[in-house]
Coordinates of C-alpha atoms and ligand atoms in Angstrom, one line a residue:
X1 CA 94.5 153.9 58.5
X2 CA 97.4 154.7 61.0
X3 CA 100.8 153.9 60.8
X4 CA 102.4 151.9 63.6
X5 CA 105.7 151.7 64.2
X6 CA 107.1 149.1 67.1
X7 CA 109.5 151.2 69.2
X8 CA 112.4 149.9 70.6
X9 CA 112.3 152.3 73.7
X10 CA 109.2 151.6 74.9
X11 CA 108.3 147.8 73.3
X12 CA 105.4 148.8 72.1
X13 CA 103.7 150.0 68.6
X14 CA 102.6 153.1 68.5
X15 CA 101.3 155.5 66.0
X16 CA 103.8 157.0 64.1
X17 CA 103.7 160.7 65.2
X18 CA 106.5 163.0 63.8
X19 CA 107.7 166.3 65.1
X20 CA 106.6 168.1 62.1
X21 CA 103.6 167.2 60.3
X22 CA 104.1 165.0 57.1
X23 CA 107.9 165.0 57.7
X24 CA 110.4 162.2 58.7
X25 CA 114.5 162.9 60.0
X26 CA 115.4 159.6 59.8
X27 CA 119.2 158.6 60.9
X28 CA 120.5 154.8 60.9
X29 CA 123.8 154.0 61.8
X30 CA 126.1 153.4 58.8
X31 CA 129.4 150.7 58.1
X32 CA 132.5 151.1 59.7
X33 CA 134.4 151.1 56.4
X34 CA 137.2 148.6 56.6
X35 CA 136.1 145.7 54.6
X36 CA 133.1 144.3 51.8
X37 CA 129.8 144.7 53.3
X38 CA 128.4 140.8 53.5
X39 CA 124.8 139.9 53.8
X40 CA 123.6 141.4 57.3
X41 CA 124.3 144.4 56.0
X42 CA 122.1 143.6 53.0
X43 CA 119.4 143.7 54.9
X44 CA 119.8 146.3 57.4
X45 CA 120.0 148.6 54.3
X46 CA 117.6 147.0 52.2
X47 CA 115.2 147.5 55.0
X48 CA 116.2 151.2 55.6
X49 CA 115.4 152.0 51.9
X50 CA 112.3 150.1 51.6
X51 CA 110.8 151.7 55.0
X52 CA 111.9 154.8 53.8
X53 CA 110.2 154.6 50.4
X54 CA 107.4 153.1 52.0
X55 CA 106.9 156.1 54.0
X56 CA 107.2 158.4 51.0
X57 CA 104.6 156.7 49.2
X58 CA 102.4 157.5 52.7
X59 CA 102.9 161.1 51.8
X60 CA 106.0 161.9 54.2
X61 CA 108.7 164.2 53.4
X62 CA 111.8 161.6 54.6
X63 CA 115.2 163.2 55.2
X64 CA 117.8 160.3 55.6
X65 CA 121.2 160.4 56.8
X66 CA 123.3 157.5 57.1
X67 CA 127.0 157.8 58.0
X68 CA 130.4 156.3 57.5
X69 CA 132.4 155.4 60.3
X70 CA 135.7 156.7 58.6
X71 CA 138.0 156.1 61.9
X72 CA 138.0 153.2 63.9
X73 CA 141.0 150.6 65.7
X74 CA 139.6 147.8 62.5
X75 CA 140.4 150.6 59.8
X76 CA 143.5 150.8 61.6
X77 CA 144.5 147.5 62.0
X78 CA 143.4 146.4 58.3
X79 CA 145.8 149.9 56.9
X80 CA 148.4 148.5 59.1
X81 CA 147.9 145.0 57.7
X82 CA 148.2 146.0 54.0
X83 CA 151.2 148.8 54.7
X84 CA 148.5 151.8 53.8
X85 CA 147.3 154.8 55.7
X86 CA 143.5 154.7 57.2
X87 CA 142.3 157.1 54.4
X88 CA 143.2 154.8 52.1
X89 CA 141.3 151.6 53.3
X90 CA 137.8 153.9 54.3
X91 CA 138.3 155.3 50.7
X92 CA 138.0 151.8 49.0
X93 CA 135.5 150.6 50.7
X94 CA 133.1 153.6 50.6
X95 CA 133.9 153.9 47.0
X96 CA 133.1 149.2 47.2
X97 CA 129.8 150.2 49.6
X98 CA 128.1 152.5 47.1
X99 CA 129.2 150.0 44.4
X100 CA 127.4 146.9 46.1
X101 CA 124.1 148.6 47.8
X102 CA 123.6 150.6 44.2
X103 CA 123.2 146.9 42.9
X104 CA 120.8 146.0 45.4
X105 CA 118.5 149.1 44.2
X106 CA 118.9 150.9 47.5
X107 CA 118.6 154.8 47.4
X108 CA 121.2 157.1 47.7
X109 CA 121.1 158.8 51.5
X110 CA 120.4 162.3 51.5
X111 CA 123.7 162.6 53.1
X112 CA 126.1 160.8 53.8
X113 CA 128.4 162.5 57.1
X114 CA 131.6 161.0 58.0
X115 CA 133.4 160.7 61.3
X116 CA 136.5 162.4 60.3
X117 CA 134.9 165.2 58.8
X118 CA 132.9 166.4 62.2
X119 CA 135.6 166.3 64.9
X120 CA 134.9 170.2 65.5
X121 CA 131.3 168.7 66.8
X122 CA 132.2 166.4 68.3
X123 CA 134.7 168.2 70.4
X124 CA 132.0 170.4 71.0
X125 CA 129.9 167.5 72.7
X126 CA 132.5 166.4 74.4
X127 CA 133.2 169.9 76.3
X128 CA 129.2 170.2 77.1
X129 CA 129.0 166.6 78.6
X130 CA 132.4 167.3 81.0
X131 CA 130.8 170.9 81.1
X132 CA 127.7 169.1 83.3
X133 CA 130.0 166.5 84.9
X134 CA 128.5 164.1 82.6
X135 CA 132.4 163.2 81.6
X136 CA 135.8 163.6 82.7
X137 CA 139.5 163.7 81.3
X138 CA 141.7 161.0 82.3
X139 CA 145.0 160.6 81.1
X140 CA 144.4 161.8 77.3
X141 CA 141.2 160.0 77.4
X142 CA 137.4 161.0 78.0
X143 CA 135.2 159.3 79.4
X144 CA 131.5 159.1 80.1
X145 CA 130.3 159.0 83.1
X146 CA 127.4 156.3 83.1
X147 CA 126.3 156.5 86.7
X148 CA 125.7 160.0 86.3
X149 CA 122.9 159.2 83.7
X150 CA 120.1 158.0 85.3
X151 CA 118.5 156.3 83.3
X152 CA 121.3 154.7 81.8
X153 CA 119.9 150.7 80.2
X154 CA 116.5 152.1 79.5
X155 CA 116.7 151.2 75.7
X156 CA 118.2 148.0 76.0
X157 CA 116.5 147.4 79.7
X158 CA 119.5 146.6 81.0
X159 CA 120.0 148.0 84.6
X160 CA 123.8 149.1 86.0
X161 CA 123.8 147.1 88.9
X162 CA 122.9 143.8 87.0
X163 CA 125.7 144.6 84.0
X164 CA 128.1 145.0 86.7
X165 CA 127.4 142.2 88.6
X166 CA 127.4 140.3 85.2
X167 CA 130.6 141.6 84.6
X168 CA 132.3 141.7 87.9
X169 CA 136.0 140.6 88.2
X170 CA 136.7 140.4 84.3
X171 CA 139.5 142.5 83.2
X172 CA 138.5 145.2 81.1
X173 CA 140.8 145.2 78.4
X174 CA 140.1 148.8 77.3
X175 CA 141.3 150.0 80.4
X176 CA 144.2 148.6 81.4
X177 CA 146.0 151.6 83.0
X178 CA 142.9 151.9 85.3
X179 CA 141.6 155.6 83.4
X180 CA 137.7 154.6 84.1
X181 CA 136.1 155.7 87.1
X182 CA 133.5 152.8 86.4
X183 CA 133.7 149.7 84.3
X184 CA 130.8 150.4 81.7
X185 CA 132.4 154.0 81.2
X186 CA 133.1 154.5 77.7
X187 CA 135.6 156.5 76.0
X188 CA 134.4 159.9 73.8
X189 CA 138.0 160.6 73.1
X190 CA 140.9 158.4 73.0
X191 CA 144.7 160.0 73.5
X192 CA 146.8 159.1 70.5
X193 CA 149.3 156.2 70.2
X194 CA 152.4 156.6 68.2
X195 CA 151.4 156.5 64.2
X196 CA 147.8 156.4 64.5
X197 CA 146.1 159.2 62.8
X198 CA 144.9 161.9 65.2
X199 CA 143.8 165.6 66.0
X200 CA 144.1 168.4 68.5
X201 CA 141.9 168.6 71.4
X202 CA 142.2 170.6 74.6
X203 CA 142.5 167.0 75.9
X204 CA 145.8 166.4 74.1
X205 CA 146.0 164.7 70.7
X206 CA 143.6 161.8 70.1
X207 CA 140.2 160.8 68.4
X208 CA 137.0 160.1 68.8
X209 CA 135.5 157.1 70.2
X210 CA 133.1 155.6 68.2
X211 CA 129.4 156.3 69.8
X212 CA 130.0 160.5 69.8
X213 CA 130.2 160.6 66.4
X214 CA 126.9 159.7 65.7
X215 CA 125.4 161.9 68.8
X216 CA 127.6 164.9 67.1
X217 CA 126.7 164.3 63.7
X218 CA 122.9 163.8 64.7
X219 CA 123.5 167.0 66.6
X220 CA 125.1 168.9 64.1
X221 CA 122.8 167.8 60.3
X222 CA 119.2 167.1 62.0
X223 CA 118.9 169.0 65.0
X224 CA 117.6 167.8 69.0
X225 CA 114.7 165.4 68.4
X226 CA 114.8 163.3 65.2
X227 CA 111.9 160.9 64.6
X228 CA 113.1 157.6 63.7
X229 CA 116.8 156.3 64.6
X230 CA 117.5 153.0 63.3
X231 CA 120.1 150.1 63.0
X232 CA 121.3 146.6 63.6
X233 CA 119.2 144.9 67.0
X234 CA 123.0 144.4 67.8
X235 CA 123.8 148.2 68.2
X236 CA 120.9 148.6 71.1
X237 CA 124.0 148.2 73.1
X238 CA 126.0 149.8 73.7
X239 CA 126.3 151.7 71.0
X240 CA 122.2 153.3 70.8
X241 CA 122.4 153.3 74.5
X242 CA 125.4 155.5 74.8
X243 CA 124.3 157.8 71.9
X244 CA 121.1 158.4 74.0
X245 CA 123.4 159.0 77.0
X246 CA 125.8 161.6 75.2
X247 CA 123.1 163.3 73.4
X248 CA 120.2 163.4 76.2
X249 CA 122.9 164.7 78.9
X250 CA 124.2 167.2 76.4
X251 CA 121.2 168.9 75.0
X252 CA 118.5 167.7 77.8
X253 CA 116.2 166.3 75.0
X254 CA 115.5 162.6 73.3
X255 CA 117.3 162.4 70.8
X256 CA 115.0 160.4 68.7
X257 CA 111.4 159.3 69.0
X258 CA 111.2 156.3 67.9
X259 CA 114.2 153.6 67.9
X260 CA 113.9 150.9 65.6
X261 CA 116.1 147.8 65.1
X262 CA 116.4 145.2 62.0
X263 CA 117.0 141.5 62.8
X264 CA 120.2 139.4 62.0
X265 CA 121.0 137.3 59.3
X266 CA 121.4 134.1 60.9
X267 CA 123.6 131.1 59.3
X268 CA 123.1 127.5 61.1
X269 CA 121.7 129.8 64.3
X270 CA 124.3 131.7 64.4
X271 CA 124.3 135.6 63.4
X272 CA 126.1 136.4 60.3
X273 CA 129.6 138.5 61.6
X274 CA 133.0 139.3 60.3
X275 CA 134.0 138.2 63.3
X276 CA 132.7 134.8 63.3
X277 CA 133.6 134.2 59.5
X278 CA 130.6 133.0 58.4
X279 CA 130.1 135.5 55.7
X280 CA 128.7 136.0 52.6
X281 CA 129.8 139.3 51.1
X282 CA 126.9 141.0 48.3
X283 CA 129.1 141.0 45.8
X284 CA 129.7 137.3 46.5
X285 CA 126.8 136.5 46.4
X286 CA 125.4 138.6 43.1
X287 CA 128.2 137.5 41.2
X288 CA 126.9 133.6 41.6
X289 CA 125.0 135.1 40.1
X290 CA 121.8 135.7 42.2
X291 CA 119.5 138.6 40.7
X292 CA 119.6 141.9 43.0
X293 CA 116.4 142.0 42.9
X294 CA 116.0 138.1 44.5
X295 CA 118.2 139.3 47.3
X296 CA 115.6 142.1 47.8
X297 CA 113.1 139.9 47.8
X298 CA 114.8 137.7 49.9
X299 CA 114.9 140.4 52.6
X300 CA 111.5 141.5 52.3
X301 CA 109.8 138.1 52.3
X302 CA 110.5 138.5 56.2
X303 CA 109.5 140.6 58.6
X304 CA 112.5 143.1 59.5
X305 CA 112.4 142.8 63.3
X306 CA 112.6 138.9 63.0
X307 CA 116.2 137.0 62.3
X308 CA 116.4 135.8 58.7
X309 CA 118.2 132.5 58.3
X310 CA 120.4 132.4 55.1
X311 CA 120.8 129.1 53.3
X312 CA 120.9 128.3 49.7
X313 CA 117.3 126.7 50.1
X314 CA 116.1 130.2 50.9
X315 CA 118.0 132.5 47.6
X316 CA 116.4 129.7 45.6
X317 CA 112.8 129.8 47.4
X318 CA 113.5 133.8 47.0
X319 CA 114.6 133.5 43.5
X320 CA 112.1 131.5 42.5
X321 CA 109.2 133.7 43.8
X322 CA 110.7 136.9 42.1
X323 CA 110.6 135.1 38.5
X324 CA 107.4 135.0 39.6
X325 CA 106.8 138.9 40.5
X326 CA 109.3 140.1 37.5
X327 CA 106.5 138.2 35.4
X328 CA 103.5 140.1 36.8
X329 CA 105.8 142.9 36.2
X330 CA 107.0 142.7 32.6
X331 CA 102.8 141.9 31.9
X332 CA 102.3 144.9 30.3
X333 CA 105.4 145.2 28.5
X334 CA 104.9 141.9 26.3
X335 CA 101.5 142.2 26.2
X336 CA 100.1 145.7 27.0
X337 CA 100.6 146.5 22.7
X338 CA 98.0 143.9 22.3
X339 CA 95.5 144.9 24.7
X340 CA 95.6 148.4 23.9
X341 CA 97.0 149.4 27.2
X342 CA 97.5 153.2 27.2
X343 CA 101.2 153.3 29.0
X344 CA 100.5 156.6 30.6
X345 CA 97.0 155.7 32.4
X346 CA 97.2 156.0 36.3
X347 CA 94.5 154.3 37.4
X348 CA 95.4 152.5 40.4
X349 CA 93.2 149.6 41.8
X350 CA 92.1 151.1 45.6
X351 CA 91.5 147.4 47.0
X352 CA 95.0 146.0 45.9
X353 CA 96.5 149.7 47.4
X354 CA 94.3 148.9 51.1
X355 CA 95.5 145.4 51.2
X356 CA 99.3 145.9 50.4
X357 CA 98.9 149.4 53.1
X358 CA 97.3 147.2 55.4
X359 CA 100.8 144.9 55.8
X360 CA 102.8 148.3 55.4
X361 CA 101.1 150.3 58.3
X362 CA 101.8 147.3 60.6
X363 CA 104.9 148.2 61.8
X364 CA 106.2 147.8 58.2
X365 CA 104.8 144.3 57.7
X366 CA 106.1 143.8 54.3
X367 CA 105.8 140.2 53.6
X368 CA 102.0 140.8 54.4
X369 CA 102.9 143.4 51.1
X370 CA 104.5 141.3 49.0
X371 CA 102.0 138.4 49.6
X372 CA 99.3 140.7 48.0
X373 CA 101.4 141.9 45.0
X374 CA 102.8 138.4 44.6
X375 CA 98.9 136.4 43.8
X376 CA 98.4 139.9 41.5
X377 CA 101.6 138.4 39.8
X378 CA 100.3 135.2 39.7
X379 CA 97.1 136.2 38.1
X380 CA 98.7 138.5 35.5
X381 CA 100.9 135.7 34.4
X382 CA 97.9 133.5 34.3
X383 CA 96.4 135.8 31.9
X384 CA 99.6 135.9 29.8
X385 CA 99.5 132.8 29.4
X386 CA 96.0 132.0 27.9
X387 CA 96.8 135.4 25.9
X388 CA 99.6 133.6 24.1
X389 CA 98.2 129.8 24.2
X390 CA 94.3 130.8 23.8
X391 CA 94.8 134.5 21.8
X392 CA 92.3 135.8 24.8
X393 CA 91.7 136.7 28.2
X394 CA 89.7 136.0 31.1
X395 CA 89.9 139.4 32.5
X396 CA 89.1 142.7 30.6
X397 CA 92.2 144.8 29.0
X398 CA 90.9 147.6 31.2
X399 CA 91.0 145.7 34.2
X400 CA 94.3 144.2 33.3
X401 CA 96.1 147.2 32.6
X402 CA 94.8 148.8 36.1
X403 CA 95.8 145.6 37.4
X404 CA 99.1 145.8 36.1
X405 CA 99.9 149.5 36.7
X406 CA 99.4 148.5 40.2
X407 CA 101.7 145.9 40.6
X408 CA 104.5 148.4 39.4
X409 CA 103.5 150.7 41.4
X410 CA 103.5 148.9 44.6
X411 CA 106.3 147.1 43.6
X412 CA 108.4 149.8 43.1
X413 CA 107.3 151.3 46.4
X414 CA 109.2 148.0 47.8
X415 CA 112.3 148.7 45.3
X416 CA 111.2 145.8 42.9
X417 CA 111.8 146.6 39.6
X418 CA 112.0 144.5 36.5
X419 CA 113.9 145.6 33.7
X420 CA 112.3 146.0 30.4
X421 CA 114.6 146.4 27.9
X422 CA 116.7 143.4 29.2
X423 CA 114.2 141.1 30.0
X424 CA 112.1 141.4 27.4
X425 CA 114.0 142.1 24.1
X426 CA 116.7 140.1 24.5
X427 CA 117.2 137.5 26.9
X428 CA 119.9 135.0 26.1
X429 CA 121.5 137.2 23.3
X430 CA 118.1 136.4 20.6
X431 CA 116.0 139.3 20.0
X432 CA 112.1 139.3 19.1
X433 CA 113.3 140.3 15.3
X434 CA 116.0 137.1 15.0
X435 CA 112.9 134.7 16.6
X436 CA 110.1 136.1 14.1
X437 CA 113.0 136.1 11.1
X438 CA 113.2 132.2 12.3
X439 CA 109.7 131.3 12.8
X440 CA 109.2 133.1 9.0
X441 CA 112.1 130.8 7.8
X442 CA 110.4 127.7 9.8
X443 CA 106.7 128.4 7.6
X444 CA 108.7 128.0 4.8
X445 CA 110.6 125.2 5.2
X446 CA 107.0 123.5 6.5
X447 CA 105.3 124.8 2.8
X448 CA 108.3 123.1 1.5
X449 CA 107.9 119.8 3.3
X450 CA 111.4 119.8 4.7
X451 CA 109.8 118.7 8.4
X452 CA 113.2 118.0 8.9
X453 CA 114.5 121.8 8.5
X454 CA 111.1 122.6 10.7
X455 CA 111.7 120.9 13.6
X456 CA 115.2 121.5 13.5
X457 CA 114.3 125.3 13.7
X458 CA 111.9 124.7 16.5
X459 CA 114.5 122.7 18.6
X460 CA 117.1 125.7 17.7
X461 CA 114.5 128.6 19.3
X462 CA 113.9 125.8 22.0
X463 CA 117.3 125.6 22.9
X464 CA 117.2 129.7 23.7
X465 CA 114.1 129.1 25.7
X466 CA 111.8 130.2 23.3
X467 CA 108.1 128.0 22.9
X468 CA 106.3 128.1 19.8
X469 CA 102.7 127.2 19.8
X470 CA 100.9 126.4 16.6
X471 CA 97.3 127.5 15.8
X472 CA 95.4 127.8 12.7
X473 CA 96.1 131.4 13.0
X474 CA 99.7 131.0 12.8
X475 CA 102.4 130.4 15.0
X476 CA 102.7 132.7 18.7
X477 CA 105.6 132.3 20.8
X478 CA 106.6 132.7 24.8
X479 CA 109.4 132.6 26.5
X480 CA 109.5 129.9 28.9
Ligands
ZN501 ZN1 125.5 155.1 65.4
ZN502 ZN1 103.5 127.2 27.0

């Protein structure tokens, strides 16, 4: 099977062919850190992390940067809000970002550049693009020179002459002294204003603008070509169009193969924005509490190019179908003892792997994935079931346990992962020791004929969600 990846650049799907065999340079464009990452960025990252995973489990060698827009006018205007310096606000809520997308199970970058820290680079950009007449000084500013790059719009497909008619007599509010040659010119450098932060140049003291620093940061950690370059379908423009201007002009190569773009999250058809207030922050929404993994789930259960409408129908749908998963999941963990599952097999069922690579190789058609994994759920807990109600199974131990092993494989491929000792040993504050010590005090009471004391004891473990089930053979138990 080939991989197929839909490419922003050329709107099509194409095999997925890196620059060096078996390795991915991946780069997506990081949070501008001046406030609690909401729900959009959920997903962009979640889907990041799972397409990256998903390509290690292909066999690839994936080196992923994502960076931290340290310096921007909403850092500034949020420090200036709350009396504190820029550093200040990007340090809380880098320290706040880790703290939130660690919950969501979402893999550490490989590194993790920040704007501030590559202004050497990015001056050196700068000088090579006004170097080729690809920019010019003006006033303390730079400025890019969009006319100059041919083919200027060919990410987004939007042509020059149809932005500018689009955009002709507005007043561009950027520009107000009149710096820019051309309206859709865009500042690499900005002069300083009194008590902003800023740093030498031969251009006078300023700072970056904020599409250079991911051109100089590319640039300076991954090298010319990368192969994949992702982000938010709302950066296309202008922000991945410009970096493919600065970069392209600067070093006369593409700066990434393949472009690809993740979907918004949409709330009554609108997309979720700071901007528009119609957020949902992570931490808001996993303190409800809504289970991380749910919220993965969530993500996933769509396909990452499409929008993803949030409502609380869809968490519970979400929530409700990974009870479902963490079931097939936990399988082997309350029952494997019984079976005689030998933990440290790895013998993977080939069909299950085909179908759920089948989905993944689609242009990372997950929900095709999980769709497979989550019937293998269903059938495990199926079997769990008549295990505990019936004392058998349907399906061989042997089979089950390469069923199971699967399913946390795969799953884990997806960054689903149940947790064992939680979960299963003590859920709602009762362990398996205090149930058994009560079922044992429950046999008694019944050999004593206090029913009374019986049922009472039956109602109590009820009450914690445990089920007993009498047999002849004694009494089993499940946690409903
Ligand atoms: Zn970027
Ligand atoms: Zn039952």
């Amino acid at each position: 099977m080939t991989l197929t990846v839909y490419n922003t650049l050329t709107r099509r799907q194409e095999p997925l062919e890196t620059i060096e065999p078996g390795k991915v340079k991946m780069y997506c464009c990081g949070v501008t850190v001046y406030d609690y990452c909401h729900l959009g960025h959920a997903r962009s990252y979640i889907v990041w992390d799972t397409i990256r995973r998903y390509l290690q489990w292909r066999g690839y060698q994936v080196y992923y940067i994502q960076n931290f827009t340290d310096i921007d006018d909403k850092i500034l205007n949020r420090a200036r809000e709350q009396g504190t310096t820029m550093e200040a606000i990007s340090h809380r809520f880098i320290d706040a970002y880790f703290e939130d997308i660690r919950r969501l199970n979402v893999m550490d970058a490989d590194e993790y550049p920040r704007a501030t820290e590559h202004i050497p680079e990015i001056h050196e950009m700068i000088k090579a693009l006004i170097a080729k007449d690809y920019a010019y000084a003006a006033g303390g500013d730079v400025y890019y020179r969009v006319e100059r790059f041919s083919t200027y719009g060919k990410l987004s497909g939007r042509e020059l002459e149809q932005m500018q008619a689009g955009a002709s007599g507005r007043v561009d509010a950027e520009d107000q002294e009149g710096k820019k040659q051309h309206p859709f010119d865009f500042a690499l450098w900005k002069a300083a204003k009194p008590g902003e932060p800023a740093w030498d140049s031969p251009w006078g003291k300023g700072r970056p603008g904020w599409h250079i620093e991911c051109s100089a940061m590319i640039r300076s950690r991954l090298g010319e070509t990368i192969d994949i370059h992702g982000g938010g379908g709302d950066l296309i423009f202008p922000h991945h169009e410009n970096e493919i201007a600065q970069s392209e002009a600067a070093i006369n190569k593409p700066l990434a193969r393949y472009w690809m773009h993740n979907g918004m999250v949409m709330v009554d058809g609108k997309k979720m924005s700071k901007s528009l207030g119609n957020f949902t922050t992570i931490r808001e929404l996993l303190d409800r509490p809504v289970d991380p993994m749910a919220v993965r789930y969530f993500v996933l259960q769509a396909h990452y190019r499409k929008p993803l409408d949030f409502t609380d129908e869809a968490i519970a749908t979400a929530e409700s179908s990974w009870k479902t998963l963490k079931e097939g999941l936990l399988f082997g963990y309350e029952h494997g003892e019984k079976l005689g599952f030998d933990n440290n097999g790895n013998n993977l069922d080939k069909e299950i792997i085909n179908r759920f690579e089948e989905s993944g190789d689609d242009d990372f058609n997950f929900s095709g994935s999980l769709a497979v994994l989550f019937e293998l759920a269903k059938e495990l807990r199926r079997e769990g079931n008549l295990l505990v109600h019936e004392g058998r199974t349907e399906i061989p131990p042997e089979e089950l346990a390469k069923q199971w092993q699967t399913l946390v494989t795969l799953a884990g491929v997806l960054g689903l992962e149940a947790k064992v000792t939680e979960e299963t040993n003590n859920t709602g504050g009762i362990t398996e020791v205090e149930i058994e010590e009560l079922i044992q005090k429950r046999q008694e009471a019944r050999k004593a004929k206090n029913f009374a004391e019986a049922d009472r004891i039956r109602d109590e473990l009820q009450a914690q969600g445990i089920t007993l089930i009498d047999s002849r053979e004694g009494t089993r138990w499940h946690r409903s």
